[in-house]
Amino acid sequence: MKNIFIFSLLSILFLQSCSFLEQNEFIETKVISSDLNEQIIYKFYHTGINNYKVDFYSVNKSDSTKLFGHFVSEALFNSNPYRISQNRHEIIIRNQLFSEEKKLITRNGRSIILTNR
């Protein structure tokens, strides 16, 4: 009987730690940039109490590529945390969450720059 209890307890703990059981509640998608070949979007998910996940994607026809993602608190989520500027070949996303500058290039050659400046 003791072995069954221990096995059951370990099984429950294992299942709680599995990421495939997490149910992130989708909130919305925002389009940052759109042209004939590609869209740059970000999606908000509610992941828990006072916690949100933001994923940035490059979408080309029916194919999407995740560029990056990060977590934000409810206070940052409600304050519209991103300042976005763009020109023809470059999108600059400013936010105080990024500790260092990152530069990504999409399949279509568009530069995405993440910065805290």
mmCIF file of N, CA and C in Angstrom:
data_model
loop_
_atom_site.group_PDB
_atom_site.id
_atom_site.type_symbol
_atom_site.label_atom_id
_atom_site.label_comp_id
_atom_site.label_asym_id
_atom_site.label_seq_id
_atom_site.Cartn_x
_atom_site.Cartn_y
_atom_site.Cartn_z
ATOM 1 N N MET A 1 0.821 -1.193 0.000
ATOM 2 C CA MET A 1 0.000 0.000 0.000
ATOM 3 C C MET A 1 0.865 1.257 0.000
ATOM 4 N N LYS A 2 1.950 1.209 0.756
ATOM 5 C CA LYS A 2 2.849 2.357 0.839
ATOM 6 C C LYS A 2 3.500 2.637 -0.516
ATOM 7 N N ASN A 3 3.846 1.571 -1.244
ATOM 8 C CA ASN A 3 4.462 1.731 -2.563
ATOM 9 C C ASN A 3 3.494 2.357 -3.561
ATOM 10 N N ILE A 4 2.216 1.992 -3.489
ATOM 11 C CA ILE A 4 1.218 2.571 -4.389
ATOM 12 C C ILE A 4 1.050 4.056 -4.096
ATOM 13 N N PHE A 5 1.018 4.412 -2.836
ATOM 14 C CA PHE A 5 0.897 5.816 -2.455
ATOM 15 C C PHE A 5 2.089 6.633 -2.952
ATOM 16 N N ILE A 6 3.298 6.114 -2.767
ATOM 17 C CA ILE A 6 4.513 6.821 -3.214
ATOM 18 C C ILE A 6 4.515 6.940 -4.730
ATOM 19 N N PHE A 7 4.158 5.865 -5.433
ATOM 20 C CA PHE A 7 4.117 5.906 -6.890
ATOM 21 C C PHE A 7 3.085 6.929 -7.372
ATOM 22 N N SER A 8 1.913 6.956 -6.747
ATOM 23 C CA SER A 8 0.875 7.913 -7.125
ATOM 24 C C SER A 8 1.333 9.347 -6.885
ATOM 25 N N LEU A 9 1.952 9.585 -5.752
ATOM 26 C CA LEU A 9 2.443 10.917 -5.430
ATOM 27 C C LEU A 9 3.513 11.370 -6.428
ATOM 28 N N LEU A 10 4.450 10.495 -6.753
ATOM 29 C CA LEU A 10 5.489 10.841 -7.729
ATOM 30 C C LEU A 10 4.902 11.084 -9.111
ATOM 31 N N SER A 11 3.889 10.312 -9.485
ATOM 32 C CA SER A 11 3.232 10.506 -10.785
ATOM 33 C C SER A 11 2.547 11.863 -10.856
ATOM 34 N N ILE A 12 1.866 12.229 -9.796
ATOM 35 C CA ILE A 12 1.188 13.532 -9.765
ATOM 36 C C ILE A 12 2.197 14.664 -9.833
ATOM 37 N N LEU A 13 3.288 14.562 -9.086
ATOM 38 C CA LEU A 13 4.318 15.603 -9.126
ATOM 39 C C LEU A 13 4.954 15.707 -10.499
ATOM 40 N N PHE A 14 5.182 14.578 -11.156
ATOM 41 C CA PHE A 14 5.753 14.592 -12.500
ATOM 42 C C PHE A 14 4.809 15.270 -13.482
ATOM 43 N N LEU A 15 3.520 14.932 -13.429
ATOM 44 C CA LEU A 15 2.560 15.515 -14.352
ATOM 45 C C LEU A 15 2.396 17.011 -14.128
ATOM 46 N N GLN A 16 2.528 17.476 -12.906
ATOM 47 C CA GLN A 16 2.432 18.910 -12.646
ATOM 48 C C GLN A 16 3.599 19.671 -13.251
ATOM 49 N N SER A 17 4.733 19.027 -13.386
ATOM 50 C CA SER A 17 5.908 19.713 -13.916
ATOM 51 C C SER A 17 6.003 19.650 -15.438
ATOM 52 N N CYS A 18 5.132 18.922 -16.093
ATOM 53 C CA CYS A 18 5.174 18.789 -17.552
ATOM 54 C C CYS A 18 4.636 20.046 -18.219
ATOM 55 N N SER A 19 5.392 20.581 -19.157
ATOM 56 C CA SER A 19 4.979 21.812 -19.823
ATOM 57 C C SER A 19 3.800 21.609 -20.767
ATOM 58 N N PHE A 20 3.594 20.378 -21.257
ATOM 59 C CA PHE A 20 2.483 20.172 -22.180
ATOM 60 C C PHE A 20 1.134 20.282 -21.477
ATOM 61 N N LEU A 21 1.118 20.270 -20.156
ATOM 62 C CA LEU A 21 -0.125 20.428 -19.421
ATOM 63 C C LEU A 21 -0.466 21.885 -19.147
ATOM 64 N N GLU A 22 0.465 22.793 -19.408
ATOM 65 C CA GLU A 22 0.199 24.204 -19.172
ATOM 66 C C GLU A 22 -0.808 24.711 -20.198
ATOM 67 N N GLN A 23 -1.797 25.382 -19.736
ATOM 68 C CA GLN A 23 -2.801 25.944 -20.622
ATOM 69 C C GLN A 23 -2.697 27.463 -20.558
ATOM 70 N N ASN A 24 -1.966 28.029 -21.490
ATOM 71 C CA ASN A 24 -1.864 29.476 -21.564
ATOM 72 C C ASN A 24 -3.118 30.023 -22.219
ATOM 73 N N GLU A 25 -3.717 30.985 -21.592
ATOM 74 C CA GLU A 25 -4.936 31.590 -22.104
ATOM 75 C C GLU A 25 -4.576 32.681 -23.103
ATOM 76 N N PHE A 26 -4.909 32.449 -24.366
ATOM 77 C CA PHE A 26 -4.621 33.416 -25.415
ATOM 78 C C PHE A 26 -5.462 34.664 -25.199
ATOM 79 N N ILE A 27 -4.831 35.842 -25.325
ATOM 80 C CA ILE A 27 -5.545 37.105 -25.137
ATOM 81 C C ILE A 27 -5.755 37.819 -26.466
ATOM 82 N N GLU A 28 -4.653 38.143 -27.167
ATOM 83 C CA GLU A 28 -4.803 38.877 -28.426
ATOM 84 C C GLU A 28 -3.525 38.815 -29.256
ATOM 85 N N THR A 29 -3.689 39.162 -30.520
ATOM 86 C CA THR A 29 -2.571 39.290 -31.453
ATOM 87 C C THR A 29 -2.529 40.729 -31.939
ATOM 88 N N LYS A 30 -1.340 41.295 -31.980
ATOM 89 C CA LYS A 30 -1.175 42.648 -32.514
ATOM 90 C C LYS A 30 -0.200 42.590 -33.682
ATOM 91 N N VAL A 31 -0.566 43.270 -34.759
ATOM 92 C CA VAL A 31 0.294 43.335 -35.940
ATOM 93 C C VAL A 31 1.200 44.552 -35.794
ATOM 94 N N ILE A 32 2.510 44.317 -35.858
ATOM 95 C CA ILE A 32 3.489 45.406 -35.774
ATOM 96 C C ILE A 32 3.727 45.990 -37.150
ATOM 97 N N SER A 33 3.906 45.093 -38.106
ATOM 98 C CA SER A 33 4.260 45.529 -39.451
ATOM 99 C C SER A 33 3.666 44.550 -40.455
ATOM 100 N N SER A 34 3.248 45.076 -41.577
ATOM 101 C CA SER A 34 2.665 44.224 -42.597
ATOM 102 C C SER A 34 3.027 44.756 -43.973
ATOM 103 N N ASP A 35 3.489 43.863 -44.822
ATOM 104 C CA ASP A 35 3.676 44.206 -46.227
ATOM 105 C C ASP A 35 3.232 43.003 -47.054
ATOM 106 N N LEU A 36 3.468 43.021 -48.341
ATOM 107 C CA LEU A 36 2.985 41.942 -49.204
ATOM 108 C C LEU A 36 3.609 40.592 -48.870
ATOM 109 N N ASN A 37 4.851 40.587 -48.399
ATOM 110 C CA ASN A 37 5.566 39.339 -48.189
ATOM 111 C C ASN A 37 5.550 38.836 -46.752
ATOM 112 N N GLU A 38 5.360 39.726 -45.789
ATOM 113 C CA GLU A 38 5.578 39.310 -44.412
ATOM 114 C C GLU A 38 4.843 40.205 -43.420
ATOM 115 N N GLN A 39 4.397 39.594 -42.322
ATOM 116 C CA GLN A 39 3.845 40.328 -41.200
ATOM 117 C C GLN A 39 4.706 40.037 -39.973
ATOM 118 N N ILE A 40 4.915 41.046 -39.146
ATOM 119 C CA ILE A 40 5.560 40.869 -37.855
ATOM 120 C C ILE A 40 4.467 41.102 -36.813
ATOM 121 N N ILE A 41 4.245 40.100 -35.967
ATOM 122 C CA ILE A 41 3.170 40.185 -34.980
ATOM 123 C C ILE A 41 3.683 39.804 -33.606
ATOM 124 N N TYR A 42 2.904 40.162 -32.593
ATOM 125 C CA TYR A 42 3.147 39.576 -31.284
ATOM 126 C C TYR A 42 1.839 39.155 -30.663
ATOM 127 N N LYS A 43 1.909 38.063 -29.886
ATOM 128 C CA LYS A 43 0.732 37.475 -29.259
ATOM 129 C C LYS A 43 0.899 37.524 -27.748
ATOM 130 N N PHE A 44 -0.187 37.863 -27.063
ATOM 131 C CA PHE A 44 -0.218 37.887 -25.604
ATOM 132 C C PHE A 44 -0.938 36.648 -25.086
ATOM 133 N N TYR A 45 -0.369 36.057 -24.044
ATOM 134 C CA TYR A 45 -0.981 34.930 -23.353
ATOM 135 C C TYR A 45 -0.987 35.216 -21.856
ATOM 136 N N HIS A 46 -2.055 34.845 -21.201
ATOM 137 C CA HIS A 46 -2.114 34.932 -19.739
ATOM 138 C C HIS A 46 -1.637 33.583 -19.213
ATOM 139 N N THR A 47 -0.555 33.577 -18.440
ATOM 140 C CA THR A 47 0.044 32.322 -17.996
ATOM 141 C C THR A 47 -0.171 32.033 -16.528
ATOM 142 N N GLY A 48 -0.662 32.976 -15.789
ATOM 143 C CA GLY A 48 -0.890 32.759 -14.366
ATOM 144 C C GLY A 48 -1.265 34.070 -13.710
ATOM 145 N N ILE A 49 -1.395 34.018 -12.413
ATOM 146 C CA ILE A 49 -1.757 35.219 -11.671
ATOM 147 C C ILE A 49 -0.668 36.269 -11.844
ATOM 148 N N ASN A 50 -1.044 37.430 -12.377
ATOM 149 C CA ASN A 50 -0.137 38.567 -12.563
ATOM 150 C C ASN A 50 1.047 38.240 -13.471
ATOM 151 N N ASN A 51 0.869 37.329 -14.422
ATOM 152 C CA ASN A 51 1.970 36.942 -15.291
ATOM 153 C C ASN A 51 1.455 36.733 -16.716
ATOM 154 N N TYR A 52 2.172 37.290 -17.677
ATOM 155 C CA TYR A 52 1.807 37.197 -19.086
ATOM 156 C C TYR A 52 3.019 36.795 -19.905
ATOM 157 N N LYS A 53 2.762 36.139 -21.032
ATOM 158 C CA LYS A 53 3.819 35.765 -21.962
ATOM 159 C C LYS A 53 3.574 36.499 -23.273
ATOM 160 N N VAL A 54 4.659 36.985 -23.873
ATOM 161 C CA VAL A 54 4.577 37.679 -25.152
ATOM 162 C C VAL A 54 5.495 36.947 -26.130
ATOM 163 N N ASP A 55 4.954 36.524 -27.264
ATOM 164 C CA ASP A 55 5.730 35.857 -28.312
ATOM 165 C C ASP A 55 5.666 36.700 -29.579
ATOM 166 N N PHE A 56 6.814 36.947 -30.179
ATOM 167 C CA PHE A 56 6.915 37.688 -31.431
ATOM 168 C C PHE A 56 7.134 36.695 -32.572
ATOM 169 N N TYR A 57 6.437 36.920 -33.687
ATOM 170 C CA TYR A 57 6.503 36.014 -34.834
ATOM 171 C C TYR A 57 6.692 36.788 -36.134
ATOM 172 N N SER A 58 7.301 36.108 -37.075
ATOM 173 C CA SER A 58 7.334 36.542 -38.461
ATOM 174 C C SER A 58 6.411 35.598 -39.220
ATOM 175 N N VAL A 59 5.416 36.164 -39.924
ATOM 176 C CA VAL A 59 4.434 35.348 -40.638
ATOM 177 C C VAL A 59 4.577 35.620 -42.128
ATOM 178 N N ASN A 60 4.794 34.546 -42.885
ATOM 179 C CA ASN A 60 4.937 34.628 -44.328
ATOM 180 C C ASN A 60 3.955 33.641 -44.939
ATOM 181 N N LYS A 61 2.901 34.150 -45.530
ATOM 182 C CA LYS A 61 1.797 33.340 -46.064
ATOM 183 C C LYS A 61 1.236 32.481 -44.932
ATOM 184 N N SER A 62 1.330 31.175 -45.012
ATOM 185 C CA SER A 62 0.799 30.323 -43.938
ATOM 186 C C SER A 62 1.896 29.814 -43.010
ATOM 187 N N ASP A 63 3.115 30.261 -43.202
ATOM 188 C CA ASP A 63 4.251 29.823 -42.396
ATOM 189 C C ASP A 63 4.603 30.893 -41.362
ATOM 190 N N SER A 64 4.804 30.489 -40.118
ATOM 191 C CA SER A 64 5.203 31.453 -39.097
ATOM 192 C C SER A 64 6.463 30.959 -38.392
ATOM 193 N N THR A 65 7.313 31.903 -38.036
ATOM 194 C CA THR A 65 8.556 31.612 -37.332
ATOM 195 C C THR A 65 8.583 32.442 -36.063
ATOM 196 N N LYS A 66 8.782 31.767 -34.936
ATOM 197 C CA LYS A 66 8.873 32.491 -33.676
ATOM 198 C C LYS A 66 10.225 33.182 -33.610
ATOM 199 N N LEU A 67 10.193 34.487 -33.387
ATOM 200 C CA LEU A 67 11.421 35.262 -33.308
ATOM 201 C C LEU A 67 11.977 35.247 -31.885
ATOM 202 N N PHE A 68 11.135 35.544 -30.908
ATOM 203 C CA PHE A 68 11.532 35.502 -29.508
ATOM 204 C C PHE A 68 10.302 35.620 -28.633
ATOM 205 N N GLY A 69 10.474 35.378 -27.371
ATOM 206 C CA GLY A 69 9.394 35.502 -26.423
ATOM 207 C C GLY A 69 9.935 35.831 -25.050
ATOM 208 N N HIS A 70 9.086 36.399 -24.213
ATOM 209 C CA HIS A 70 9.478 36.695 -22.837
ATOM 210 C C HIS A 70 8.229 36.877 -21.973
ATOM 211 N N PHE A 71 8.425 36.955 -20.679
ATOM 212 C CA PHE A 71 7.331 37.112 -19.730
ATOM 213 C C PHE A 71 7.308 38.536 -19.200
ATOM 214 N N VAL A 72 6.104 39.031 -18.923
ATOM 215 C CA VAL A 72 5.926 40.364 -18.340
ATOM 216 C C VAL A 72 4.910 40.272 -17.203
ATOM 217 N N SER A 73 4.999 41.216 -16.302
ATOM 218 C CA SER A 73 4.039 41.285 -15.203
ATOM 219 C C SER A 73 2.777 41.992 -15.676
ATOM 220 N N GLU A 74 1.744 41.962 -14.859
ATOM 221 C CA GLU A 74 0.480 42.603 -15.223
ATOM 222 C C GLU A 74 0.630 44.117 -15.354
ATOM 223 N N ALA A 75 1.456 44.715 -14.500
ATOM 224 C CA ALA A 75 1.663 46.168 -14.569
ATOM 225 C C ALA A 75 2.267 46.564 -15.915
ATOM 226 N N LEU A 76 3.270 45.819 -16.387
ATOM 227 C CA LEU A 76 3.864 46.121 -17.694
ATOM 228 C C LEU A 76 2.905 45.801 -18.835
ATOM 229 N N PHE A 77 2.152 44.738 -18.693
ATOM 230 C CA PHE A 77 1.196 44.354 -19.729
ATOM 231 C C PHE A 77 0.153 45.451 -19.939
ATOM 232 N N ASN A 78 -0.338 46.038 -18.865
ATOM 233 C CA ASN A 78 -1.375 47.071 -18.957
ATOM 234 C C ASN A 78 -0.844 48.435 -19.371
ATOM 235 N N SER A 79 0.471 48.627 -19.347
ATOM 236 C CA SER A 79 1.031 49.935 -19.682
ATOM 237 C C SER A 79 1.536 50.039 -21.123
ATOM 238 N N ASN A 80 1.133 49.099 -21.997
ATOM 239 C CA ASN A 80 1.614 49.098 -23.380
ATOM 240 C C ASN A 80 3.135 49.194 -23.409
ATOM 241 N N PRO A 81 3.829 48.118 -23.088
ATOM 242 C CA PRO A 81 5.260 48.155 -22.805
ATOM 243 C C PRO A 81 6.198 48.398 -23.990
ATOM 244 N N TYR A 82 5.705 48.367 -25.218
ATOM 245 C CA TYR A 82 6.601 48.457 -26.367
ATOM 246 C C TYR A 82 6.446 49.776 -27.109
ATOM 247 N N ARG A 83 7.574 50.363 -27.466
ATOM 248 C CA ARG A 83 7.598 51.504 -28.385
ATOM 249 C C ARG A 83 8.214 50.968 -29.672
ATOM 250 N N ILE A 84 7.453 51.021 -30.731
ATOM 251 C CA ILE A 84 7.880 50.401 -31.980
ATOM 252 C C ILE A 84 8.016 51.460 -33.054
ATOM 253 N N SER A 85 9.151 51.442 -33.717
ATOM 254 C CA SER A 85 9.357 52.320 -34.866
ATOM 255 C C SER A 85 9.871 51.467 -36.019
ATOM 256 N N GLN A 86 9.612 51.918 -37.216
ATOM 257 C CA GLN A 86 10.034 51.130 -38.367
ATOM 258 C C GLN A 86 10.314 52.001 -39.568
ATOM 259 N N ASN A 87 11.153 51.464 -40.416
ATOM 260 C CA ASN A 87 11.343 52.023 -41.738
ATOM 261 C C ASN A 87 11.244 50.861 -42.722
ATOM 262 N N ARG A 88 11.715 51.025 -43.906
ATOM 263 C CA ARG A 88 11.491 50.025 -44.950
ATOM 264 C C ARG A 88 12.050 48.635 -44.614
ATOM 265 N N HIS A 89 13.269 48.554 -44.068
ATOM 266 C CA HIS A 89 13.905 47.252 -43.848
ATOM 267 C C HIS A 89 14.214 46.964 -42.388
ATOM 268 N N GLU A 90 13.706 47.782 -41.471
ATOM 269 C CA GLU A 90 14.113 47.631 -40.083
ATOM 270 C C GLU A 90 12.961 47.973 -39.139
ATOM 271 N N ILE A 91 12.798 47.153 -38.109
ATOM 272 C CA ILE A 91 11.828 47.424 -37.054
ATOM 273 C C ILE A 91 12.597 47.489 -35.747
ATOM 274 N N ILE A 92 12.388 48.560 -34.997
ATOM 275 C CA ILE A 92 13.049 48.719 -33.703
ATOM 276 C C ILE A 92 11.984 48.621 -32.624
ATOM 277 N N ILE A 93 12.179 47.670 -31.702
ATOM 278 C CA ILE A 93 11.254 47.458 -30.602
ATOM 279 C C ILE A 93 11.979 47.864 -29.326
ATOM 280 N N ARG A 94 11.445 48.898 -28.662
ATOM 281 C CA ARG A 94 12.067 49.404 -27.439
ATOM 282 C C ARG A 94 11.229 48.995 -26.227
ATOM 283 N N ASN A 95 11.941 48.530 -25.186
ATOM 284 C CA ASN A 95 11.295 48.137 -23.941
ATOM 285 C C ASN A 95 12.364 48.056 -22.871
ATOM 286 N N GLN A 96 12.021 48.421 -21.649
ATOM 287 C CA GLN A 96 12.997 48.374 -20.558
ATOM 288 C C GLN A 96 13.294 46.942 -20.111
ATOM 289 N N LEU A 97 12.557 45.949 -20.600
ATOM 290 C CA LEU A 97 12.790 44.559 -20.218
ATOM 291 C C LEU A 97 14.036 43.976 -20.857
ATOM 292 N N PHE A 98 14.429 44.487 -21.995
ATOM 293 C CA PHE A 98 15.565 43.916 -22.702
ATOM 294 C C PHE A 98 16.857 44.434 -22.088
ATOM 295 N N SER A 99 17.671 43.541 -21.577
ATOM 296 C CA SER A 99 18.896 43.968 -20.913
ATOM 297 C C SER A 99 20.014 44.256 -21.908
ATOM 298 N N GLU A 100 19.971 43.640 -23.032
ATOM 299 C CA GLU A 100 20.996 43.890 -24.048
ATOM 300 C C GLU A 100 20.329 43.999 -25.412
ATOM 301 N N GLU A 101 21.014 44.617 -26.330
ATOM 302 C CA GLU A 101 20.449 44.776 -27.664
ATOM 303 C C GLU A 101 20.604 43.484 -28.444
ATOM 304 N N LYS A 102 19.529 43.085 -29.118
ATOM 305 C CA LYS A 102 19.549 41.894 -29.968
ATOM 306 C C LYS A 102 19.099 42.298 -31.357
ATOM 307 N N LYS A 103 19.655 41.640 -32.339
ATOM 308 C CA LYS A 103 19.252 41.902 -33.713
ATOM 309 C C LYS A 103 18.921 40.566 -34.367
ATOM 310 N N LEU A 104 17.715 40.486 -34.913
ATOM 311 C CA LEU A 104 17.254 39.303 -35.619
ATOM 312 C C LEU A 104 16.966 39.679 -37.056
ATOM 313 N N ILE A 105 17.155 38.746 -37.950
ATOM 314 C CA ILE A 105 16.834 38.979 -39.357
ATOM 315 C C ILE A 105 15.848 37.905 -39.790
ATOM 316 N N THR A 106 14.707 38.326 -40.328
ATOM 317 C CA THR A 106 13.682 37.391 -40.759
ATOM 318 C C THR A 106 14.090 36.740 -42.082
ATOM 319 N N ARG A 107 13.324 35.753 -42.484
ATOM 320 C CA ARG A 107 13.611 35.050 -43.751
ATOM 321 C C ARG A 107 13.568 35.982 -44.950
ATOM 322 N N ASN A 108 12.755 37.015 -44.865
ATOM 323 C CA ASN A 108 12.639 37.974 -45.971
ATOM 324 C C ASN A 108 13.656 39.099 -45.868
ATOM 325 N N GLY A 109 14.589 39.021 -44.929
ATOM 326 C CA GLY A 109 15.656 39.999 -44.837
ATOM 327 C C GLY A 109 15.347 41.239 -44.029
ATOM 328 N N ARG A 110 14.277 41.236 -43.286
ATOM 329 C CA ARG A 110 13.918 42.388 -42.465
ATOM 330 C C ARG A 110 14.615 42.284 -41.114
ATOM 331 N N SER A 111 15.210 43.367 -40.661
ATOM 332 C CA SER A 111 15.913 43.395 -39.377
ATOM 333 C C SER A 111 14.950 43.752 -38.253
ATOM 334 N N ILE A 112 15.005 42.978 -37.176
ATOM 335 C CA ILE A 112 14.242 43.267 -35.967
ATOM 336 C C ILE A 112 15.269 43.566 -34.878
ATOM 337 N N ILE A 113 15.215 44.764 -34.321
ATOM 338 C CA ILE A 113 16.173 45.156 -33.294
ATOM 339 C C ILE A 113 15.432 45.336 -31.973
ATOM 340 N N LEU A 114 15.892 44.619 -30.955
ATOM 341 C CA LEU A 114 15.329 44.735 -29.612
ATOM 342 C C LEU A 114 16.307 45.546 -28.775
ATOM 343 N N THR A 115 15.818 46.580 -28.141
ATOM 344 C CA THR A 115 16.714 47.445 -27.379
ATOM 345 C C THR A 115 16.000 48.024 -26.179
ATOM 346 N N ASN A 116 16.762 48.461 -25.192
ATOM 347 C CA ASN A 116 16.171 49.129 -24.030
ATOM 348 C C ASN A 116 16.434 50.617 -24.075
ATOM 349 N N ARG A 117 16.950 51.128 -25.171
ATOM 350 C CA ARG A 117 17.223 52.578 -25.319
ATOM 351 C C ARG A 117 16.052 53.304 -25.908
#
